[in-house]
mmCIF file of C-alpha atoms and ligand atoms in Angstrom:
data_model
loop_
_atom_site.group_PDB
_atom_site.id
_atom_site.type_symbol
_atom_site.label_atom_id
_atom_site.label_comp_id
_atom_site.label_asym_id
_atom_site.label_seq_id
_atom_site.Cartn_x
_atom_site.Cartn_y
_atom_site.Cartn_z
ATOM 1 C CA UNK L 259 101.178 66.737 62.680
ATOM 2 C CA UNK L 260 103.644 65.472 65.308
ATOM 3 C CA UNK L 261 104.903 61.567 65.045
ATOM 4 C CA UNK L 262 102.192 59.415 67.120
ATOM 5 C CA UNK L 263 105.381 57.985 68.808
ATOM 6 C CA UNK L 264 108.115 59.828 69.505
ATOM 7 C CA UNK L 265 111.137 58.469 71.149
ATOM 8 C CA UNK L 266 114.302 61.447 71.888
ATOM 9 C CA UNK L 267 117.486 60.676 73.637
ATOM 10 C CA UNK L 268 116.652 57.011 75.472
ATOM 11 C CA UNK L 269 118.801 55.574 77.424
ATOM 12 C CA UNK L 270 118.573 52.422 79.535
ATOM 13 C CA UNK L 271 120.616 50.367 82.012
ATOM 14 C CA UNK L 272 120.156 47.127 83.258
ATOM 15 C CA UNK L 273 121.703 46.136 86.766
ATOM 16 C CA UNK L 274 123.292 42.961 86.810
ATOM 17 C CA UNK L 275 125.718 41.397 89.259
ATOM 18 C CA UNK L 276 128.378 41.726 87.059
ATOM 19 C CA UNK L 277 128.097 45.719 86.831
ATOM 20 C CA UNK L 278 125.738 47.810 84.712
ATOM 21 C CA UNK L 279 124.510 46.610 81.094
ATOM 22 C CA UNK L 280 123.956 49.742 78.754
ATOM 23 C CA UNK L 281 121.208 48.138 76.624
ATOM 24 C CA UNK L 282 119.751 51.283 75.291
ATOM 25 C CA UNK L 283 122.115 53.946 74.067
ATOM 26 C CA UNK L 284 120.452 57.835 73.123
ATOM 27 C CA UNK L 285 118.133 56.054 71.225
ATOM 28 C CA UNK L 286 115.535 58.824 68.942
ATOM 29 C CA UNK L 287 113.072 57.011 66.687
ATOM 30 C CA UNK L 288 109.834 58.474 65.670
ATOM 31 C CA UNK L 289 106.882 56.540 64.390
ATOM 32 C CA UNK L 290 104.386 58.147 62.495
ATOM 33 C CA UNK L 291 100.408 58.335 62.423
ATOM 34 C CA UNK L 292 99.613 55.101 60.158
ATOM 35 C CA UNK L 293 103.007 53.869 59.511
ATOM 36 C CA UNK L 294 104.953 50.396 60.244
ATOM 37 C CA UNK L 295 108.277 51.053 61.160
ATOM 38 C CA UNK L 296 110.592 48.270 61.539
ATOM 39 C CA UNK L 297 113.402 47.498 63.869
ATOM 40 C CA UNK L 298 116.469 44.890 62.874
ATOM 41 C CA UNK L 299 119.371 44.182 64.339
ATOM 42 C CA UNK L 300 121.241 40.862 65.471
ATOM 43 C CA UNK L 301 120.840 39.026 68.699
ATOM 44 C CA UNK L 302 121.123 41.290 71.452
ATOM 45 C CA UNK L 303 121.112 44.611 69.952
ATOM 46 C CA UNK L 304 118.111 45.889 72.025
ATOM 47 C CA UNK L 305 114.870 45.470 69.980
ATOM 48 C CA UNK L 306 113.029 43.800 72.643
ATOM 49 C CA UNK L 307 114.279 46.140 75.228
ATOM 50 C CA UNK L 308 113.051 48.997 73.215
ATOM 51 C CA UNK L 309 109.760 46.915 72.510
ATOM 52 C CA UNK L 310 108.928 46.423 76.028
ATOM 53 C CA UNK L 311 110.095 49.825 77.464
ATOM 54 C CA UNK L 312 107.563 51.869 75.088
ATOM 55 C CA UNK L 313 105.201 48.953 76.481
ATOM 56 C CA UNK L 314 105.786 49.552 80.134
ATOM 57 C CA UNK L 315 106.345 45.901 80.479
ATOM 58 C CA UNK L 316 110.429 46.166 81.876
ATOM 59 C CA UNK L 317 111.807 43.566 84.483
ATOM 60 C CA UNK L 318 112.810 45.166 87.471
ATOM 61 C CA UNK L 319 116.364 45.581 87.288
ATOM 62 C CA UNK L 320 115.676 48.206 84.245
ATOM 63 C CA UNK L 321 116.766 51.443 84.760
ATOM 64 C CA UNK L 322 115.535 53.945 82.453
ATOM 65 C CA UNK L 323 118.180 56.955 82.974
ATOM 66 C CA UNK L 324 117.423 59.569 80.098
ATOM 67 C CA UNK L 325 114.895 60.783 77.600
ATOM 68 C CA UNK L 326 111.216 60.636 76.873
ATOM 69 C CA UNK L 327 108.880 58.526 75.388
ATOM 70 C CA UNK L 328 105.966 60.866 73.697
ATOM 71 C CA UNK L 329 103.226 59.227 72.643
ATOM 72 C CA UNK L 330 100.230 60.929 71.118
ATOM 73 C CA UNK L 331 101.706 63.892 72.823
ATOM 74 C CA UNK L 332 102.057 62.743 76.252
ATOM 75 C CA UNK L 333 105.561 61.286 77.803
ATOM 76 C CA UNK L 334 104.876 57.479 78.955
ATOM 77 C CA UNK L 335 107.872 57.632 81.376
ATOM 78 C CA UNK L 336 106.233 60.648 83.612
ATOM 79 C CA UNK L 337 102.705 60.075 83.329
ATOM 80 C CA UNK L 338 100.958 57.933 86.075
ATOM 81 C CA UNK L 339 101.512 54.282 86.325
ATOM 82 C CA UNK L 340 97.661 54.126 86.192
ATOM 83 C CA UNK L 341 96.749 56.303 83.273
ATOM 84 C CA UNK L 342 99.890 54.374 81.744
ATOM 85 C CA UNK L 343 98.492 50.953 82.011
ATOM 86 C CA UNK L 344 95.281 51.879 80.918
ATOM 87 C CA UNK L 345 96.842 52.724 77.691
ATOM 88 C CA UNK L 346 97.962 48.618 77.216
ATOM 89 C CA UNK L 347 95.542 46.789 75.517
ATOM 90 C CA UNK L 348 93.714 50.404 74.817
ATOM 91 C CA UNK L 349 95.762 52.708 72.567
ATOM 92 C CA UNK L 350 98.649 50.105 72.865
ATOM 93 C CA UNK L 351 98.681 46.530 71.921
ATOM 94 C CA UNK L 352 101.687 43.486 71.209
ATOM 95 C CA UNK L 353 101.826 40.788 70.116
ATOM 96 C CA UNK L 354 104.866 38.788 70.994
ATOM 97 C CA UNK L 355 106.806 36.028 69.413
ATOM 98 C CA UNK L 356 105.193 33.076 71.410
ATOM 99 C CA UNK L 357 101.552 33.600 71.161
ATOM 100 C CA UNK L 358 101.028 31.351 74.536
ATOM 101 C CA UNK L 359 103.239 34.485 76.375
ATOM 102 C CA UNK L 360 100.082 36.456 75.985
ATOM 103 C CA UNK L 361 97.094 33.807 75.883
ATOM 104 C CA UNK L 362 95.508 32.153 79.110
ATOM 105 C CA UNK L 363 95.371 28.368 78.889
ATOM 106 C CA UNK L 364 93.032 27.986 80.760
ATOM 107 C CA UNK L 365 90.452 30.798 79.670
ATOM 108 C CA UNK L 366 88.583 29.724 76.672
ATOM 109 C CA UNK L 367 89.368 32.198 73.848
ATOM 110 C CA UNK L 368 85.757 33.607 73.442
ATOM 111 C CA UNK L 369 86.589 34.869 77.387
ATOM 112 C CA UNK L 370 89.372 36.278 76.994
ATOM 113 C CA UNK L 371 88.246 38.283 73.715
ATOM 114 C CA UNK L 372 85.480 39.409 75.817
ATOM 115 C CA UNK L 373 87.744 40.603 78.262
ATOM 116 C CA UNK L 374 90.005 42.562 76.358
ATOM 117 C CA UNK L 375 86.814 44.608 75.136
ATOM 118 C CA UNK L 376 86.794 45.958 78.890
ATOM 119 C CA UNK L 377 86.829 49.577 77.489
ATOM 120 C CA UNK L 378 84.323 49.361 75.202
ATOM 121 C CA UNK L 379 80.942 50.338 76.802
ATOM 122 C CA UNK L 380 79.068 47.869 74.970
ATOM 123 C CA UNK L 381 76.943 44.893 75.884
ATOM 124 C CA UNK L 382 78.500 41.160 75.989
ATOM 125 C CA UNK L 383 76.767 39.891 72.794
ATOM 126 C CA UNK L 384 78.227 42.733 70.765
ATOM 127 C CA UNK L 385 81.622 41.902 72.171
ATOM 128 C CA UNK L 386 81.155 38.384 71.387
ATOM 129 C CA UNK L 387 79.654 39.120 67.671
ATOM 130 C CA UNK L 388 82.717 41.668 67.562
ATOM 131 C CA UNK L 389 85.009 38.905 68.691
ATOM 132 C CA UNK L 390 84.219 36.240 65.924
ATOM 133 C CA UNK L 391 84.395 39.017 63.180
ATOM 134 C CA UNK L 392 87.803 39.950 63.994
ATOM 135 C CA UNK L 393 88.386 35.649 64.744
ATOM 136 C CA UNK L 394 87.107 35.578 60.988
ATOM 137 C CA UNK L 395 88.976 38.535 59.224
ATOM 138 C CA UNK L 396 92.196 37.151 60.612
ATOM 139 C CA UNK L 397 91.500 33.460 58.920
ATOM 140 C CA UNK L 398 89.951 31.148 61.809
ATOM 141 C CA UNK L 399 87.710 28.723 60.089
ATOM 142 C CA UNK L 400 84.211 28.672 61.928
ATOM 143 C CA UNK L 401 84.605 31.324 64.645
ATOM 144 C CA UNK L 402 81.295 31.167 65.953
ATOM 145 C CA UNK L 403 81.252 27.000 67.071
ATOM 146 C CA UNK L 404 85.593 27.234 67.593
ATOM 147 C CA UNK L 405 85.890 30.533 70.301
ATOM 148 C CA UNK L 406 84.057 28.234 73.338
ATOM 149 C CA UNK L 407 87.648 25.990 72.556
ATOM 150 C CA UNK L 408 91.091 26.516 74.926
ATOM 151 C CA UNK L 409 94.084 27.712 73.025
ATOM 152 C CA UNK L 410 95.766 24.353 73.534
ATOM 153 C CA UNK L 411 93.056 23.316 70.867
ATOM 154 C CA UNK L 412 94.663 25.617 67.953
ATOM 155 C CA UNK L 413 97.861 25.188 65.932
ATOM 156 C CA UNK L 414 100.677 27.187 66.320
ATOM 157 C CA UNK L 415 99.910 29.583 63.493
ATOM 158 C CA UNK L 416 96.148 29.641 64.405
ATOM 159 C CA UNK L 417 97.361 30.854 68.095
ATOM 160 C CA UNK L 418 98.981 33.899 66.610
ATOM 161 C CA UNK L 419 96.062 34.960 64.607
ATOM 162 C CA UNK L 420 93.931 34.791 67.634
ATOM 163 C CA UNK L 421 97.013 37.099 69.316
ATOM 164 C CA UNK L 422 96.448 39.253 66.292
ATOM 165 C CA UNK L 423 92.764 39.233 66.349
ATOM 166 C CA UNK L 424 92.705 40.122 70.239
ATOM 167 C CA UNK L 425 95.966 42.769 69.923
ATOM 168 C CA UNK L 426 93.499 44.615 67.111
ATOM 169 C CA UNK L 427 89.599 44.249 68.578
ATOM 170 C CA UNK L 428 90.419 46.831 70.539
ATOM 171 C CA UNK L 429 92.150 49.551 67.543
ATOM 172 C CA UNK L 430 94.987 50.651 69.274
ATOM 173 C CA UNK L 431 97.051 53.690 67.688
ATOM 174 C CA UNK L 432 99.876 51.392 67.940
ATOM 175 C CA UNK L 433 100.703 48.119 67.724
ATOM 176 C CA UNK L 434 104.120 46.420 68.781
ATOM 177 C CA UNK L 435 104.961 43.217 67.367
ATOM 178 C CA UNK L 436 108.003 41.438 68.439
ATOM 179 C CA UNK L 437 109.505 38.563 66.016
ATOM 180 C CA UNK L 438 105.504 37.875 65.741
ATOM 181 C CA UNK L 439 106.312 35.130 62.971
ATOM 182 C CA UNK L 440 109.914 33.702 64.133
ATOM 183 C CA UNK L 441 108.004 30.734 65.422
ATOM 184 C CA UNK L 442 106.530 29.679 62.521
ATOM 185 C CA UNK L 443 107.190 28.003 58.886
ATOM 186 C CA UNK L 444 108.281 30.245 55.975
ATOM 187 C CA UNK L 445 104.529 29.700 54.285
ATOM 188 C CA UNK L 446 102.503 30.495 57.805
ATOM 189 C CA UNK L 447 105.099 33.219 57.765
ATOM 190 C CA UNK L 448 104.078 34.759 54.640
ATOM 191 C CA UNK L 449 100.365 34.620 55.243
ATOM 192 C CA UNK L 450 100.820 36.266 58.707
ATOM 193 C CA UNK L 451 102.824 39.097 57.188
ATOM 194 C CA UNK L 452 100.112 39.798 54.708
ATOM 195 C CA UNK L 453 97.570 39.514 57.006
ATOM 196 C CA UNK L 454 99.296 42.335 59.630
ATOM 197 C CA UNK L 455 99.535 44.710 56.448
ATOM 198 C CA UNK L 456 96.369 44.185 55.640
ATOM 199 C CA UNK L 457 94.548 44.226 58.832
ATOM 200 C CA UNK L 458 97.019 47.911 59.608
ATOM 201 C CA UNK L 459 95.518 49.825 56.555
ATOM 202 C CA UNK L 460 92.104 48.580 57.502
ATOM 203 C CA UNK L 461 92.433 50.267 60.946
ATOM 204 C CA UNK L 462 94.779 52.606 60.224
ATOM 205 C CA UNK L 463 97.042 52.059 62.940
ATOM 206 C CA UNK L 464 100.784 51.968 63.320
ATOM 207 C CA UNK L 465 103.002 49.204 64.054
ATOM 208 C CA UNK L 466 106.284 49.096 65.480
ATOM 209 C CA UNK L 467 107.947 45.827 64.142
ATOM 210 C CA UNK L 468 110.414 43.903 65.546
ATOM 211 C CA UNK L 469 112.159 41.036 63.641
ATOM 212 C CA UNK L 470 115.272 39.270 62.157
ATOM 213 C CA UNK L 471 113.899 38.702 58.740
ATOM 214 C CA UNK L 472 114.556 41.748 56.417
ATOM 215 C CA UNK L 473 112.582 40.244 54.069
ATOM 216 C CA UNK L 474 109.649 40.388 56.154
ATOM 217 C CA UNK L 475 110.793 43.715 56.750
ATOM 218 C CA UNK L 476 111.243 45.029 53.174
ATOM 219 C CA UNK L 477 107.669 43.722 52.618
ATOM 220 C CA UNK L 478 105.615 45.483 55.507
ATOM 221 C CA UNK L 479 107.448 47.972 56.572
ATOM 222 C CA UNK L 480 107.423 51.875 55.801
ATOM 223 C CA UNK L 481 110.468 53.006 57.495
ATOM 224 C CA UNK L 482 113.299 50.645 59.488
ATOM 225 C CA UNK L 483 115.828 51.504 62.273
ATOM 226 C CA UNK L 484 118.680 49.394 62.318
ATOM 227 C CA UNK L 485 119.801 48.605 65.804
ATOM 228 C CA UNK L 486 123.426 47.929 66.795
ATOM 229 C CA UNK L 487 124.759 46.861 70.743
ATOM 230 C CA UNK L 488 121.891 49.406 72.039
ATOM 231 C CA UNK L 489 122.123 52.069 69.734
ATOM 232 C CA UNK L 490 119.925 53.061 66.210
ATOM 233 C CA UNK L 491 123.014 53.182 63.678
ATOM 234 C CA UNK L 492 120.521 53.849 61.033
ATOM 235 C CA UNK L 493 117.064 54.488 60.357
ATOM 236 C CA UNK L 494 115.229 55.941 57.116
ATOM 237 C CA UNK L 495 112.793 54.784 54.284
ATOM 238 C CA UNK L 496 112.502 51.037 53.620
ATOM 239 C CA UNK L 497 113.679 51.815 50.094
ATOM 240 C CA UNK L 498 116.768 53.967 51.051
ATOM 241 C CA UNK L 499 117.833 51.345 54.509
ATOM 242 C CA UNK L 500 118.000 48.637 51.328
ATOM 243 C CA UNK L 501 119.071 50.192 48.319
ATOM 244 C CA UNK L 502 121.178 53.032 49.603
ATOM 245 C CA UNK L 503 122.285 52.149 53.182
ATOM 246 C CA UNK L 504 125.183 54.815 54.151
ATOM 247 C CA UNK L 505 125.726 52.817 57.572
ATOM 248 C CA UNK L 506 128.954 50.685 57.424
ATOM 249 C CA UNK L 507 126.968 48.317 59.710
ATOM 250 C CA UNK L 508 123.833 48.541 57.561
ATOM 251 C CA UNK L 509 126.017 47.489 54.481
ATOM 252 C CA UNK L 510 127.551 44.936 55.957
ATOM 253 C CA UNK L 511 123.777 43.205 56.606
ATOM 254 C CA UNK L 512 123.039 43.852 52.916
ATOM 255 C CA UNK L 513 126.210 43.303 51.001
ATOM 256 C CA UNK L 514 126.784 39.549 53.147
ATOM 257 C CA UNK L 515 123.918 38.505 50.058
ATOM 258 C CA UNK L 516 121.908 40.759 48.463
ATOM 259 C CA UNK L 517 120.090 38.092 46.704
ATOM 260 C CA UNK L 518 119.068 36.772 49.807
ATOM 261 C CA UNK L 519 116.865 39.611 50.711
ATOM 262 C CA UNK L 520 114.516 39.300 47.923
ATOM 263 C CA UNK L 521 114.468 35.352 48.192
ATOM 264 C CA UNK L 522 112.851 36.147 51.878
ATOM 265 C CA UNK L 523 115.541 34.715 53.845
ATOM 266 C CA UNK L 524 114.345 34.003 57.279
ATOM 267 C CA UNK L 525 117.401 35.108 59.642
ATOM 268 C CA UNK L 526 119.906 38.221 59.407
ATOM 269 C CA UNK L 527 123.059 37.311 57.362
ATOM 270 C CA UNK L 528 126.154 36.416 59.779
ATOM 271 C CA UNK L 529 128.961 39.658 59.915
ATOM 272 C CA UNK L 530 132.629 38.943 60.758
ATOM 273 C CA UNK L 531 132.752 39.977 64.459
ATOM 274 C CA UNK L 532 130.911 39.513 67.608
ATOM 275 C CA UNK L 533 128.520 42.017 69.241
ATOM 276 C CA UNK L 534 130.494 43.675 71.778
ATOM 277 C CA UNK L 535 129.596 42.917 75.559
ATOM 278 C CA UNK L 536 127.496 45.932 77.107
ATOM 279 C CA UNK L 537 128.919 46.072 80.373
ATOM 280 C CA UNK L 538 130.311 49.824 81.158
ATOM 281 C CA UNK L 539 130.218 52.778 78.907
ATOM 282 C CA UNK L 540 132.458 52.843 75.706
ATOM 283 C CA UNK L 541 134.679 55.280 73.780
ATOM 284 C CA UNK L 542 134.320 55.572 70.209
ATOM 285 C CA UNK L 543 131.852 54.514 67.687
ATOM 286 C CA UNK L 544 130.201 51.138 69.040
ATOM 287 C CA UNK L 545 130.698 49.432 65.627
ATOM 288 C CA UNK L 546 134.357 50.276 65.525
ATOM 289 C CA UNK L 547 135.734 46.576 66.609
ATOM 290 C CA UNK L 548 133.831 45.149 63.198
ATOM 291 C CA UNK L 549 133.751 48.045 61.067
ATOM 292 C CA UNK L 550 135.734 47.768 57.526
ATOM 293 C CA UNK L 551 136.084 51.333 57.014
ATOM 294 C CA UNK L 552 137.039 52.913 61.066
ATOM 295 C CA UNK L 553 139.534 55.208 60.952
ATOM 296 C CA UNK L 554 141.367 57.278 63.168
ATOM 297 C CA UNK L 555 139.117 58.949 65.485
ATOM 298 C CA UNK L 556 136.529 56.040 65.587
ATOM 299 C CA UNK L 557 138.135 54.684 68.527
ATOM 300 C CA UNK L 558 137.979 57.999 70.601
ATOM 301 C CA UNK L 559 134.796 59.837 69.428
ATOM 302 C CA UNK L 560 131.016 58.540 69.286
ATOM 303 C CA UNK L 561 129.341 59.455 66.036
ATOM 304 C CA UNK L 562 126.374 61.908 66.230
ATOM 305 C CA UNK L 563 123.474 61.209 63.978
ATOM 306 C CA UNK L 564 123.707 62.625 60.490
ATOM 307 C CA UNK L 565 120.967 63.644 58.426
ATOM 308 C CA UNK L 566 120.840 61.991 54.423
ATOM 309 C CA UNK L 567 118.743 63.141 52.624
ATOM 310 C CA UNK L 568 114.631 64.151 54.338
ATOM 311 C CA UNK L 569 114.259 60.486 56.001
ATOM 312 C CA UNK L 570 117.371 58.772 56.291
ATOM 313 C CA UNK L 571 120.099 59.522 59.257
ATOM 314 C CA UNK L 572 123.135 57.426 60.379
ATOM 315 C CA UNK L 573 125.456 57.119 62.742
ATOM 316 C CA UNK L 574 128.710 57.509 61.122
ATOM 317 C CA UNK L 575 131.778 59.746 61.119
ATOM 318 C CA UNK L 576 132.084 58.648 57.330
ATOM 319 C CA UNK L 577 129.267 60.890 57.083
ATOM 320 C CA UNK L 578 130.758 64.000 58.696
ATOM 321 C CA UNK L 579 133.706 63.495 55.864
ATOM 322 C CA UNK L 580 131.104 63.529 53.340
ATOM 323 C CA UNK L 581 130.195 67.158 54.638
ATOM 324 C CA UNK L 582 126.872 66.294 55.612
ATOM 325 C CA UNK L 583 125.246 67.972 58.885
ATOM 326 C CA UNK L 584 124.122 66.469 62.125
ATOM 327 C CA UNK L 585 120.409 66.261 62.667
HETATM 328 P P1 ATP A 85 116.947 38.847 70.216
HETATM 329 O O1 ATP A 85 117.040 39.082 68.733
HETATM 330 O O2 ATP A 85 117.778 37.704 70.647
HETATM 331 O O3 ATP A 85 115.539 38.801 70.713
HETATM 332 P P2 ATP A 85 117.145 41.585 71.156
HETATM 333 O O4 ATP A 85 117.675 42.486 70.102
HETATM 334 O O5 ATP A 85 115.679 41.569 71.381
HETATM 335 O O6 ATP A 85 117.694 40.122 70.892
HETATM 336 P P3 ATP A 85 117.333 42.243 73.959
HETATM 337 O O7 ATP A 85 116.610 41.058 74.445
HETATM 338 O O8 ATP A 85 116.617 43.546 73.965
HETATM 339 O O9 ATP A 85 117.915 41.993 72.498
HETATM 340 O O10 ATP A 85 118.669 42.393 74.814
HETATM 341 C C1 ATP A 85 119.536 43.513 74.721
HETATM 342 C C2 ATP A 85 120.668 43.375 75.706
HETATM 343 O O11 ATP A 85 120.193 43.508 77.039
HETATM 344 C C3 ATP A 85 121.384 42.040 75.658
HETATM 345 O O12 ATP A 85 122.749 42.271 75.909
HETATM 346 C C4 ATP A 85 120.764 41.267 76.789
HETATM 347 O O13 ATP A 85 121.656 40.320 77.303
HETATM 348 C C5 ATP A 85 120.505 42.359 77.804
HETATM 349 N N1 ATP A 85 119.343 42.065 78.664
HETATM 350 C C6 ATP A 85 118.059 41.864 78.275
HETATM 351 N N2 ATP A 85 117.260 41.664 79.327
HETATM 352 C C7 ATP A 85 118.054 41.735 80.439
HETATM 353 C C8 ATP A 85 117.820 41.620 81.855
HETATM 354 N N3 ATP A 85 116.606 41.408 82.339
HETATM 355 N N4 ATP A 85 118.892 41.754 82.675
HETATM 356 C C9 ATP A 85 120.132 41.993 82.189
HETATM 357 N N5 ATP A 85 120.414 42.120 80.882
HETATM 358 C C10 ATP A 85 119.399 41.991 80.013
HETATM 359 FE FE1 SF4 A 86 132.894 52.470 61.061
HETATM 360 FE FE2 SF4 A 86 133.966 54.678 62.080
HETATM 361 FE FE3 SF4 A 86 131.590 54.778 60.883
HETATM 362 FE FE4 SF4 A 86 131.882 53.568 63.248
HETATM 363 S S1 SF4 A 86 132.159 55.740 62.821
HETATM 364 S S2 SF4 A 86 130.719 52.802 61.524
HETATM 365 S S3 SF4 A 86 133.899 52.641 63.036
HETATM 366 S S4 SF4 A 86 133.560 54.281 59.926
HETATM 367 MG MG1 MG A 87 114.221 40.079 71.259
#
């Protein structure tokens, strides 16, 4: 069966007075039926761009200037802005770093579970009864006597569950999280992941997430793309991005500590180098200022992606020496 979400060829600008930023760069990521694919990549290197452009939720000097965005079949870009935003909160759901970014403060949080329900053709007591189950399987103590409260009267970490409990009422096909625990302590941290993996094999839906912590990552996720100034330099199964990366970039993530992945470390190690500036189009491979191992015609040519293996692909002329083919 095809991916549920299939990104090909994306590219995206973003006007700014100082000329055009290239944030997005022939970007082709596929996320499959029941899988949690997760995106990493320093500061900058487009997660949240790519987050909120398979959301529909772009600021207005976005351009999007090639490829497609297929999901369940059907390209988000070209279909109707209507039939597009009734997928958000439908099919589609996020929950985003700062919980307040998608709560009301002042809606009390049984009204605004009620709300979300609004394409469920059921009656208002079995949205509310639906409401405090979900409150309850995602850890709120009490649901039933705590949902008539404002979200000012939760904790930080109780906030996000409710985000998780209202991105999930409604069973989307796929869920986007973006840095959904950077906010909070390494314990609340670890709770919330194991939570989201639960709660995803109870509904069986994918999740697309976004986040600096590979440890987090190594723990939820199925498959991870490793993003780079705009562009996917690698992307494959969790066990082959950490155990056999074949990115120089990748490696570089990795090899700063190994250790340090297991341990859970909460932020992406620190790589000699700073991301380049995304103003204008570049020649050669984008990783070229940093890399370790460029060569000769990494300043001239931009790798294609090359197939490893069934999963795995990179974007590396290393590769092409190796003999290996371009997907
Ligand atoms: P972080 O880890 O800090 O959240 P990120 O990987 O999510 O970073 P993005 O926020 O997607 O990165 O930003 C990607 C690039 O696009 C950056 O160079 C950023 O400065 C630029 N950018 C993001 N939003 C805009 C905007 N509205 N206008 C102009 N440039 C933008
Ligand atoms: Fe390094 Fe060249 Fe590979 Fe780019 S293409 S990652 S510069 S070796
Ligand atoms: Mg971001």
């Amino acid at each position: 069966s095809p991916p549920l979400l299939e990104i090909r060829g994306l590219d995206l600008d973003f006007g700014t007075p100082r000329g055009r930023v290239h944030a997005l760069r022939n970007i082709s990521l596929n996320v499959p039926a029941a899988q949690v694919v997760g995106i990493v990549g320093e500061s900058g290197s487009g997660k949240s761009t790519l987050a909120y452009t398979v959301m529909g939720l772009l600021p207005q000097n976005a351009v999007v200037t090639a490829g497609n965005i297929l999901f369940e079949g059907r390209d988000l870009l070209e279909m109707p802005s209507q039939t597009r935003r009734n997928l958000l909160g439908n099919r589609l759901s996020m929950i985003f770093q700062d919980p307040m970014t998608a709560l009301n403060p002042v809606r009390t949080i049984e009204g605004q579970m009620i709300d979300i329900q609004h394409h469920e053709k059921i009656s208002r007591s079995e949205k509310r009864s639906l409401a405090i189950q979900m409150l309850h399987r995602v850890g709120i103590p009490d649901p039933q006597s705590r949902m008539g409260g404002y979200p000012h009267h939760f904790s930080g970490g109780m906030r996000q569950r409710i985000c998780i409990a209202m991105a999930l009422l409604v069973k989307p096909a796929l869920l986007i999280a973006d840095e959904p625990t950077t906010a909070l302590d390494a314990t609340l941290e670890v709770q919330i992941i194991h939570l989201l993996k639960d709660l995803q094999k109870e509904i069986g839906c994918s999740v697309l997430f976004v986040s600096h912590h590979l440890g987090a990552v190594a723990e939820l996720c199925d498959r991870v793309a490793v993003m780079y100034a705009g562009e996917v330099v690698e992307q494959g199964g969790v066990r082959d991005i950490f155990h056999n990366p074949a990115h120089p970039y990748t490696r570089a993530l990795l090899e700063c500590d190994p250790g340090r992945i297991r341990q859970k470390t909460r932020t992406l190690p620190t790589i000699r180098g700073e991301v380049p500036n995304l103003l204008g189009s570049k020649e050669g491979c984008i990783f070229q200022p940093r890399c370790p191992q460029a060569f000769g015609r990494c300043t001239q040519d931009t790798p294609i992606e090359y197939r490893i293996g069934v999963e795995q692909a990179a974007r590396c002329h290393l590769l092409n020496e190796k003999g290996l083919v371009s997907r």
